[in-house]
Short mmCIF file of C-alpha atoms in Angstrom, two decimals:
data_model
loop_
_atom_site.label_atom_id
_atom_site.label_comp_id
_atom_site.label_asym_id
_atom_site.label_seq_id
_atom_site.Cartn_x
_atom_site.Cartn_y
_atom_site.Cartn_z
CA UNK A 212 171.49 294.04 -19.20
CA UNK A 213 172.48 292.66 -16.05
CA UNK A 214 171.17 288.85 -15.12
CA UNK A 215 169.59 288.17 -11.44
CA UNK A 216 167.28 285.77 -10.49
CA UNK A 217 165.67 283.75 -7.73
CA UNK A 218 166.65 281.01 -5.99
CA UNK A 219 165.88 277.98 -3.72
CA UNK A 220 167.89 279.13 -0.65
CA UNK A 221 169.56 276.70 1.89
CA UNK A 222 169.20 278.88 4.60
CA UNK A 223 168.33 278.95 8.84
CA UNK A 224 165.20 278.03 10.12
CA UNK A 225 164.23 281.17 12.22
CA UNK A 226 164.92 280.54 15.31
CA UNK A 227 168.61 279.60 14.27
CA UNK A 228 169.67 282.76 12.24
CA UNK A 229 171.56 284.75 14.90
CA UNK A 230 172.98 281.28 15.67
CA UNK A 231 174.47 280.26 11.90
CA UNK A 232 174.89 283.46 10.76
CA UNK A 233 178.59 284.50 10.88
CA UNK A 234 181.42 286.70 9.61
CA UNK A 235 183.05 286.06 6.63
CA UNK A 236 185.68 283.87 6.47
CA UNK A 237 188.53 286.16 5.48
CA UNK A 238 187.86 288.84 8.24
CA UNK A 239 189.47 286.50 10.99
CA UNK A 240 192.38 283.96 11.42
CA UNK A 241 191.81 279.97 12.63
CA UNK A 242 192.65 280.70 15.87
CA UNK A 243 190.13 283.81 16.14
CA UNK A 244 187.59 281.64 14.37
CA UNK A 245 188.06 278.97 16.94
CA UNK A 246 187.17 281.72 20.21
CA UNK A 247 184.32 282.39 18.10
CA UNK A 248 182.18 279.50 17.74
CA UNK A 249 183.11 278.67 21.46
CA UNK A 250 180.03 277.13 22.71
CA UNK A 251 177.55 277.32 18.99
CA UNK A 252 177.90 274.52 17.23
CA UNK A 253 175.57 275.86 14.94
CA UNK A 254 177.99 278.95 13.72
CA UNK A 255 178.52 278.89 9.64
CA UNK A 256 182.78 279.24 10.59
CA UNK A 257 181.92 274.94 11.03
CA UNK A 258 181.88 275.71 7.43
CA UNK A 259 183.32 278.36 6.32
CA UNK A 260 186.81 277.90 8.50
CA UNK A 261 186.01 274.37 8.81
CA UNK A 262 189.97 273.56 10.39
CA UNK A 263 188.37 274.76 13.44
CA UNK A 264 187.44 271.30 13.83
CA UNK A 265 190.43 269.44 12.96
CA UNK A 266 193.15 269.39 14.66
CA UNK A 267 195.62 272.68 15.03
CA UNK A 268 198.70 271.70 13.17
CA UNK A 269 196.34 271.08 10.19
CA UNK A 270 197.43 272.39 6.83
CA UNK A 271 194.67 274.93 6.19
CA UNK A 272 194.14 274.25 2.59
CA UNK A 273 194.30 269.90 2.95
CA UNK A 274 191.67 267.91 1.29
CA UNK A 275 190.50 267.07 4.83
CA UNK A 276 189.55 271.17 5.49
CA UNK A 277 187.21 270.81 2.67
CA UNK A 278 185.56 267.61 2.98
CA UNK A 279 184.28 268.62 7.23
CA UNK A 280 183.15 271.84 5.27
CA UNK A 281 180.58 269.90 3.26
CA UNK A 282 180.05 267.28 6.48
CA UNK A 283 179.50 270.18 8.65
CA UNK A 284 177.10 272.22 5.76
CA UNK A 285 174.98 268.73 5.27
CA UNK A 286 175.12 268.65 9.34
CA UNK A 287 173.04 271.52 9.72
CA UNK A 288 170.27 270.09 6.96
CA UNK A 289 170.36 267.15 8.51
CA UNK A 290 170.21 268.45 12.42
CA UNK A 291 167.16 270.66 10.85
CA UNK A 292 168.82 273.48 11.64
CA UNK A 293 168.72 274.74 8.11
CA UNK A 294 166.66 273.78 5.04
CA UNK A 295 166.03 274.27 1.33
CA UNK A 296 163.37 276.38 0.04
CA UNK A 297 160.50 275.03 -1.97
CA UNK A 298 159.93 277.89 -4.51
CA UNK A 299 162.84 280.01 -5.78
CA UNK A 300 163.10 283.25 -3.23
CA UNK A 301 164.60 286.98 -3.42
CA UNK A 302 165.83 287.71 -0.05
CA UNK A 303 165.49 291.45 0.82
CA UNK A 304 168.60 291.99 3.15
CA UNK A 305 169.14 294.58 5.06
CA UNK A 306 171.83 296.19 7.61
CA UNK A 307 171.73 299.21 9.98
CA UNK A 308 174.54 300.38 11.71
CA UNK A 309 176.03 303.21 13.68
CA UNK A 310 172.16 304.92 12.53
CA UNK A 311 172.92 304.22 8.90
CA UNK A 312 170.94 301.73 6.58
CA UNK A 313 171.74 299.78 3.43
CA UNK A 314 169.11 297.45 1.85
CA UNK A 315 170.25 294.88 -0.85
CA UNK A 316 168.63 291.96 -2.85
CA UNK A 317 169.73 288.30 -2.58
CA UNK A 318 169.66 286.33 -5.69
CA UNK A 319 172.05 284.65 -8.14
CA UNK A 320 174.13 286.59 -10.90
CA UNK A 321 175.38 284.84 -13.90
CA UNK A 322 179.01 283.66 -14.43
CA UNK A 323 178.39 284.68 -18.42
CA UNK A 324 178.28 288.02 -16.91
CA UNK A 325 181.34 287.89 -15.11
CA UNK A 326 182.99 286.15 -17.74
CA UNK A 327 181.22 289.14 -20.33
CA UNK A 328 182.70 292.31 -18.46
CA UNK A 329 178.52 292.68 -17.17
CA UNK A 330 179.56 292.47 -13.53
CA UNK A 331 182.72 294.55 -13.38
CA UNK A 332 185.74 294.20 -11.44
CA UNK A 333 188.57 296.64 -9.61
CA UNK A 334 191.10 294.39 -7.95
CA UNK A 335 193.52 292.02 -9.25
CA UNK A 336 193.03 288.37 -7.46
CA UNK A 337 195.57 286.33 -6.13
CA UNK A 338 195.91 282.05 -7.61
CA UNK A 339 197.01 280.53 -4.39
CA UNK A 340 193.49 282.39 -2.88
CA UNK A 341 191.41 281.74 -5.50
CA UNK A 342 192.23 278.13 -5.54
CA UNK A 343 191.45 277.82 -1.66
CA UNK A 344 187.78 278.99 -2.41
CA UNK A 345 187.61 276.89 -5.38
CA UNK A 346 188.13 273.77 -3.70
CA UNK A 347 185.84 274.95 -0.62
CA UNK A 348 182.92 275.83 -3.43
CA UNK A 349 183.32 272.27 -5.55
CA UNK A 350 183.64 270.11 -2.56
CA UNK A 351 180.46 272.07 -0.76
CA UNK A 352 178.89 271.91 -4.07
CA UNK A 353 177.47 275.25 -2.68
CA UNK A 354 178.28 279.04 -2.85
CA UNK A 355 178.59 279.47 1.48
CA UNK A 356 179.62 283.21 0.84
CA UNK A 357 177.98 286.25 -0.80
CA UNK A 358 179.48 288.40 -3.17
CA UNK A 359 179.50 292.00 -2.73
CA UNK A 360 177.75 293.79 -5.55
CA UNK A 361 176.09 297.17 -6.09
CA UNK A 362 174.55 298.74 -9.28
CA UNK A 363 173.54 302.34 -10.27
CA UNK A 364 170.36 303.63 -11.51
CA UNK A 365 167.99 301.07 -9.39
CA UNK A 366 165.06 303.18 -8.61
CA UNK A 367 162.71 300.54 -9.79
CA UNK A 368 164.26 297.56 -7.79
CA UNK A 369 163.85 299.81 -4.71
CA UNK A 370 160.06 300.67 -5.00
CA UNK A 371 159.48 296.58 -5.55
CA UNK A 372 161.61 296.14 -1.73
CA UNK A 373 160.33 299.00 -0.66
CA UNK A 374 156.57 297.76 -1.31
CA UNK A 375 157.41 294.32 -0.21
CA UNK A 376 159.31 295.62 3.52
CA UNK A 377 155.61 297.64 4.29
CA UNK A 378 153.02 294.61 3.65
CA UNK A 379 155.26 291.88 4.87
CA UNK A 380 156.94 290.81 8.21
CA UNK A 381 160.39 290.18 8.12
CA UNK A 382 161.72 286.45 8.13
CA UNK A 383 164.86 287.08 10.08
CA UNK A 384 165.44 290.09 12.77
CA UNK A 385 168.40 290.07 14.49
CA UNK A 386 171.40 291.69 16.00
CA UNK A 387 175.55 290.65 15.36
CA UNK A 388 178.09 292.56 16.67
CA UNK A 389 175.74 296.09 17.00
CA UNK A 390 174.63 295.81 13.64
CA UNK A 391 170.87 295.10 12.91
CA UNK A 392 170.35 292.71 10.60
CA UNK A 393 166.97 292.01 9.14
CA UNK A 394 165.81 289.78 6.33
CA UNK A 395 162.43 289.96 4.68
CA UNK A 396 161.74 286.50 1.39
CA UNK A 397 159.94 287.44 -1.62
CA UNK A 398 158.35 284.35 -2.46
CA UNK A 399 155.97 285.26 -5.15
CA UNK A 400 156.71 284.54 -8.87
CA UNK A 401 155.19 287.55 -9.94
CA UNK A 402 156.70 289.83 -7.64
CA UNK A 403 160.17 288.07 -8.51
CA UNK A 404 159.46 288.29 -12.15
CA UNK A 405 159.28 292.05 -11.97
CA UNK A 406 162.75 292.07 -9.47
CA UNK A 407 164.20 290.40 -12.68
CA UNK A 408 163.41 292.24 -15.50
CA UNK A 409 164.00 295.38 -12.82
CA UNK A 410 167.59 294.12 -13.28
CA UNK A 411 167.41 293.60 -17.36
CA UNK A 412 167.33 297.25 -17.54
CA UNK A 413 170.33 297.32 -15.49
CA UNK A 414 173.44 298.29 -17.57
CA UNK A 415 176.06 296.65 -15.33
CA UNK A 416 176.49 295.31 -11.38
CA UNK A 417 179.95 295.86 -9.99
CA UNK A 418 181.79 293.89 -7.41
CA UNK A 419 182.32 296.20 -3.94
CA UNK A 420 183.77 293.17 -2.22
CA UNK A 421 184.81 289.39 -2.66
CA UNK A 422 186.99 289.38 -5.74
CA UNK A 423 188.15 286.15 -4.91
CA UNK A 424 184.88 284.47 -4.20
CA UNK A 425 183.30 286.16 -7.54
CA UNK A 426 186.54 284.49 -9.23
CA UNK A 427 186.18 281.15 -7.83
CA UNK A 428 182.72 280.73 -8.22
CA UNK A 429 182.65 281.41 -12.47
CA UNK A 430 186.10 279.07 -12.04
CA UNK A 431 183.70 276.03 -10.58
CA UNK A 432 181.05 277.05 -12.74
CA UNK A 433 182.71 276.72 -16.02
CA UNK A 434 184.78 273.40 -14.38
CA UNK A 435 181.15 272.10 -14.40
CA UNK A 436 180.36 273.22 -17.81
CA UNK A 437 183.42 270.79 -19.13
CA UNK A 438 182.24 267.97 -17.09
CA UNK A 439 178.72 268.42 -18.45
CA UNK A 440 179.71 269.33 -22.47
CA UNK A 441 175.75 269.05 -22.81
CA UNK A 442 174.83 271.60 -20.05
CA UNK A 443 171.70 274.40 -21.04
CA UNK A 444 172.86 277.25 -19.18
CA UNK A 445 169.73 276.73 -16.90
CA UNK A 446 171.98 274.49 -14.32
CA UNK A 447 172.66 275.81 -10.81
CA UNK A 448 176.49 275.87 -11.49
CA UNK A 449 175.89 278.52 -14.12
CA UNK A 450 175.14 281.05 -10.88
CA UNK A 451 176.44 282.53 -8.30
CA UNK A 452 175.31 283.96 -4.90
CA UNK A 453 175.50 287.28 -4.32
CA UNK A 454 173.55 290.36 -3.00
CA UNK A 455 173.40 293.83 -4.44
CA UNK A 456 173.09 297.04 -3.15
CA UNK A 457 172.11 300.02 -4.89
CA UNK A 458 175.23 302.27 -4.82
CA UNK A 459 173.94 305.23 -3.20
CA UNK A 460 173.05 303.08 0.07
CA UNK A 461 176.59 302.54 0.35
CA UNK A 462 179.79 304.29 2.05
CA UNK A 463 183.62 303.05 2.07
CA UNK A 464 185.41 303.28 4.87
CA UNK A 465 189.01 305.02 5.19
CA UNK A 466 191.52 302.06 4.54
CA UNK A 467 194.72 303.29 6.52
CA UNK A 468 198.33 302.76 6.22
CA UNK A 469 201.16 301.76 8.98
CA UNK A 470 204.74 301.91 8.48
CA UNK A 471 207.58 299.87 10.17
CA UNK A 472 210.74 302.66 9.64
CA UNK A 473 211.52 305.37 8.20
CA UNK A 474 214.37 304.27 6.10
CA UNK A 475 217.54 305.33 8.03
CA UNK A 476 215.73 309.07 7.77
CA UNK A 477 215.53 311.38 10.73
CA UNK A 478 212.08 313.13 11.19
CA UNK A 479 213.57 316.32 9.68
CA UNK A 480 215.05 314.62 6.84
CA UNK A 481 211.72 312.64 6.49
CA UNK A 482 209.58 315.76 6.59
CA UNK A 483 212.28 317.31 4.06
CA UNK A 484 211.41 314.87 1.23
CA UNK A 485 207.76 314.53 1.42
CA UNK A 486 207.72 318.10 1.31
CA UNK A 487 208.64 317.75 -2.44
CA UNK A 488 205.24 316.68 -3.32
CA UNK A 489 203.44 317.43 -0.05
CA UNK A 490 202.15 320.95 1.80
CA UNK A 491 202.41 319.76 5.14
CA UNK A 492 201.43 321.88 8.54
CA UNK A 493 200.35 320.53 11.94
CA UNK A 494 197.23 319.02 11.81
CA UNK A 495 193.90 320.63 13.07
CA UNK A 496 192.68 318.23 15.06
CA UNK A 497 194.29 315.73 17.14
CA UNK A 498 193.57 312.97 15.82
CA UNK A 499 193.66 313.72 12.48
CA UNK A 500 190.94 312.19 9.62
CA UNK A 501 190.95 314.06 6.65
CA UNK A 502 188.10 315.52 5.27
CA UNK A 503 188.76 316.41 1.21
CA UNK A 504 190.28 314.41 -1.44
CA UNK A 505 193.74 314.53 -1.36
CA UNK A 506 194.75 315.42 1.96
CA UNK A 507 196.49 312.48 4.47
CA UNK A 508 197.18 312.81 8.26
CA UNK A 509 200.17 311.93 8.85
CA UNK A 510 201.24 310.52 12.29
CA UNK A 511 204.85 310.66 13.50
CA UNK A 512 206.35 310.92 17.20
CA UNK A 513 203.66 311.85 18.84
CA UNK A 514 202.38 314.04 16.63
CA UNK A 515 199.85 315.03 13.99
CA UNK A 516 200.45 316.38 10.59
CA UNK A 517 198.40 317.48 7.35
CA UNK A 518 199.75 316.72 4.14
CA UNK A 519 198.04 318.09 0.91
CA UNK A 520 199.32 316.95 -2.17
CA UNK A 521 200.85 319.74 -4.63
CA UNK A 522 199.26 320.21 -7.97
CA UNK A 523 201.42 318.46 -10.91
CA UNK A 524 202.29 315.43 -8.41
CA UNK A 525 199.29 313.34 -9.75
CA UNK A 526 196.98 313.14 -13.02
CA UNK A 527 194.11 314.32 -11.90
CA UNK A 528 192.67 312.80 -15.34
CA UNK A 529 193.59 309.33 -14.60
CA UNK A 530 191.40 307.56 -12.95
CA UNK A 531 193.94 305.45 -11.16
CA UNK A 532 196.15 308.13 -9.94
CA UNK A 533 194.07 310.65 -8.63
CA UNK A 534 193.03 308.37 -6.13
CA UNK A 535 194.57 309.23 -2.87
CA UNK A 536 196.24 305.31 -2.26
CA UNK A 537 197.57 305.76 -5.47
CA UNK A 538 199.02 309.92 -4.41
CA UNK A 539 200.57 308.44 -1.59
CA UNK A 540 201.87 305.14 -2.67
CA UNK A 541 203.47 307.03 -5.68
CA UNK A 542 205.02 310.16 -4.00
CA UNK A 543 205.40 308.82 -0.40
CA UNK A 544 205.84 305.02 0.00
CA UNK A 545 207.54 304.00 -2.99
CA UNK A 546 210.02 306.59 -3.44
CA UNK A 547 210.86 308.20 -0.08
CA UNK A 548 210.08 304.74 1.97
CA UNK A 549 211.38 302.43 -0.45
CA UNK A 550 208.38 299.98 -0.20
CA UNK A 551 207.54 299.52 -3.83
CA UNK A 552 205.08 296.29 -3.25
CA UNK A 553 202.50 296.70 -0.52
CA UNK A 554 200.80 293.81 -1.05
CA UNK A 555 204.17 291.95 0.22
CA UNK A 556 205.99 294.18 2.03
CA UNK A 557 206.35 293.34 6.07
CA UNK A 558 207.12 297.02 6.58
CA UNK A 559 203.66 298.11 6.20
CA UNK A 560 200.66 296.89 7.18
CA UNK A 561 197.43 298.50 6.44
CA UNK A 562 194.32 299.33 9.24
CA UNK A 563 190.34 299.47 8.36
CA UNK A 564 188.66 302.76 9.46
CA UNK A 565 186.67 300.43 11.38
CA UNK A 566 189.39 300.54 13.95
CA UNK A 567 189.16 304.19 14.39
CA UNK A 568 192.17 306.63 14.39
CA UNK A 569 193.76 305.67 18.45
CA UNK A 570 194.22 302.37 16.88
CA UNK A 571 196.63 304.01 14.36
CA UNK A 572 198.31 306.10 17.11
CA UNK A 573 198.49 302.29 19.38
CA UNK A 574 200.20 300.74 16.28
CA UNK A 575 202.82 303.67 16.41
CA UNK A 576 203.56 303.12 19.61
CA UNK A 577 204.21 299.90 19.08
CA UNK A 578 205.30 297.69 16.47
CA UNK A 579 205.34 300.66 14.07
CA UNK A 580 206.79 304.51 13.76
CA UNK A 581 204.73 306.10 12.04
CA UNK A 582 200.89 306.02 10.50
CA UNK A 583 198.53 307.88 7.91
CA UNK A 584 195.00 308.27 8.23
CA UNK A 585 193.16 308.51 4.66
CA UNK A 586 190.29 310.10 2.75
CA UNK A 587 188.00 307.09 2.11
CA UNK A 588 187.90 306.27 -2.05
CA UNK A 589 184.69 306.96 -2.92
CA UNK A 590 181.53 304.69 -5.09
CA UNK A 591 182.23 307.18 -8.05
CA UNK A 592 185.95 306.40 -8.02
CA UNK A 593 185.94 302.89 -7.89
CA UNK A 594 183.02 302.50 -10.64
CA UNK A 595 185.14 304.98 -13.07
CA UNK A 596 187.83 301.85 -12.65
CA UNK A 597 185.76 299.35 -13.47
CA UNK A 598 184.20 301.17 -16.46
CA UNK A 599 187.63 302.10 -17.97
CA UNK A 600 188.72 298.48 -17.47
CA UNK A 601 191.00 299.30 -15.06
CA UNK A 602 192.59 298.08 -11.48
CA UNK A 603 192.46 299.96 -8.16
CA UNK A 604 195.64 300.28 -6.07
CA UNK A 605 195.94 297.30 -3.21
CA UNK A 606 193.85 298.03 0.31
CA UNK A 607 192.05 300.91 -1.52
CA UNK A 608 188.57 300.18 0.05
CA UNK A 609 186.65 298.97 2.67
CA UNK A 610 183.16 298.20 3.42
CA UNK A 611 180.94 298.06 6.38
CA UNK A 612 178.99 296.52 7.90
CA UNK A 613 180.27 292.86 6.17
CA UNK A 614 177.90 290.74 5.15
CA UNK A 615 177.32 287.77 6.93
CA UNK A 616 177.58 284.10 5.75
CA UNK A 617 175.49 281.54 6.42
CA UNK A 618 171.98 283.10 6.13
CA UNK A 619 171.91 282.24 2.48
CA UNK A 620 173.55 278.96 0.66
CA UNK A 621 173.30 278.33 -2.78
CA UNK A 622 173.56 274.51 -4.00
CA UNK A 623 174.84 274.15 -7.42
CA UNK A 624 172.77 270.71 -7.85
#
């Protein structure tokens, strides 16, 4: 029985949405961030990224960062750019792009349920990260950035949008970076009422995206909870923002993989041990992008190869190893290259399918030799993980479009 309620958003007036609204903060660098905002003061990175304003030799993670966060967030209340809502609000949110549409609901989950294995998890989180967006979320006292959920079995949450997107105008229509964004607010208690108990028939919600946010955010809430040992569960701090997305709106992206060297190997001698656990023939197509489960391009001077991993080289009853990040990392990267941590490893670096398959073919002309184009991991795969308690390989998945901060703010007090 999942928890999701309403809120009292601190969000845009209209005519500012396009304005505030912004990419997450972990999609860019300072220096990126900084071209961004050139010439909109209004942009949520003034928050989100707030070093933009501080000088450049800055330590990104000083007590200074934080503190023009939570100036520049009060900044845009004060300026009227942005205001609190009266009533507590559902936010219908959705995104089109490249032709394809994903509609989720905005409203506040429940750190018990994190904390309760309700709203499960796939990735491993990192302490120096989750302490960044710990401070940022205690000195904001806000949640500035969504979390990514999605949840199966949600027919009757989408007849309730559904209803609500053909009798009512939308609140915020807009376009960022080719995607269409468009935002429509529930704002009737009854109609909310239903939304939530739509959700209490909801076995579970699962986090897509934002590990680290999700972490941080039950980490201030239950900091909160021992400074108030009298607290009723009813306090802001006991939620978290986050939309959710009903899981067959949703598609992962191929989540590539560059490599440095080959080891000392010649191609031959390269070719020679993959084909251990590897078919491999020239590729099809030029570029390559697979197009079944277990099959990897495989780009090396110049040219284009398809691998196919051999039967007995994986578990295909695991749920962790059939996955192709896992195939590859096991019977390719780790043994042949040598690169048994790819979360630290400079010899790799890893490209979202966003980028398309000429930017793999750039970066092996470049500062690379060689690169592999993936299968994308797929909804079904990454929920089996989360239902068998499990963890998914590093860079395994990658959504688009990214949600955008700054359209919704939720104030813990």
């Amino acid at each position: 029985m999942a928890y999701f309620k309403p809120f009292k958003a601190v969000r845009p007036n209209k005519e500012y949405a396009d304005k505030v609204a912004a990419l997450p903060y972990d999609v860019m660098n300072s220096a990126e961030a900084r071209k961004m905002v050139d010439g909109n003061p209004y942009s949520f990175l003034h928050v989100d990224k707030a070093e933009i304003d501080l000088p450049e030799d800055t330590y990104l993670y000083d007590k200074i960062v934080y503190e023009k966060a939570a100036e520049n967030l009060q900044k845009l209340v004060s300026d009227g750019i942005c205001k609190k809502d009266s009533v507590p609000c559902f936010f219908i949110y959705r995104q089109i792009m490249n032709g394809r549409s994903q509609t989720g609901l905005v409203g506040c989950a429940s750190i018990d349920d994190y904390i309760n294995n309700i709203i499960k998890k796939h990735e491993l989180t990192r302490a120096d990260k989750e302490q960044d967006r710990i401070n940022h979320v205690d000195t904001c006292n806000a949640n500035t950035g969504p979390i990514f959920l999605t949840y199966k079995n949600g027919d009757a949450v989408k007849a309730i949008i559904a209803d609500w997107q053909a009798n009512h105008t939308p609140e915020y229509d807009f376009i960022a970076d080719d995607v269409a964004q468009t935002v429509w607010v529930i704002d009737d208690e009854n109609v909310n009422n239903d939304i939530a108990r739509a959700f209490d028939k909801i076995d579970y919600l699962y986090i897509a995206d934002g590990h680290h946010r999700c972490a941080s955010a039950v980490k201030v809430g239950l900091k909160r909870r021992e400074a108030n040992p009298d607290y009723t569960g009813e306090e802001e701090f006991n939620r978290f923002l986050a939309v959710s997305f009903p899981a067959d709106e949703l598609e992962i992206m191929d989540y590539n993989r560059v490599i440095r060297d080959l080891k000392g190997m010649s191609r031959d001698q390269f070719l020679t041990a993959i084909g251990e656990s590897f078919d491999f023939e020239t590729a099809p197509s030029s570029p390559y992008k697979p197009t079944e489960k277990h099959t990897f391009g495989l780009y090396l001077e110049g040219k284009w190869y398809k691998l196919t991993a051999k039967t007995g080289s994986f578990d295909p009853n695991d749920p962790v190893s059939q996955l192709d990040v896992s195939i590859l990392q096991n019977n390719l990267i780790s043994p042949i290259l040598g690169i048994d941590d790819p979360r630290t490893d400079k010899r790799i670096d890893f490209v979202g399918g966003i980028r398309g398959l000429e930017e793999l073919e750039r970066r092996a002309a470049s500062d690379m030799i060689m690169a592999i184009s993936m299968y994308p991991t797929t909804l079904d795969d990454l929920m089996a993980i989360a239902d068998a308690n499990l963890i998914m390989p590093p860079k395994s998945t990658w959504f688009e479009p990214k949600l955008l901060s700054g359209l919704f703010i939720h104030e813990l007090s």
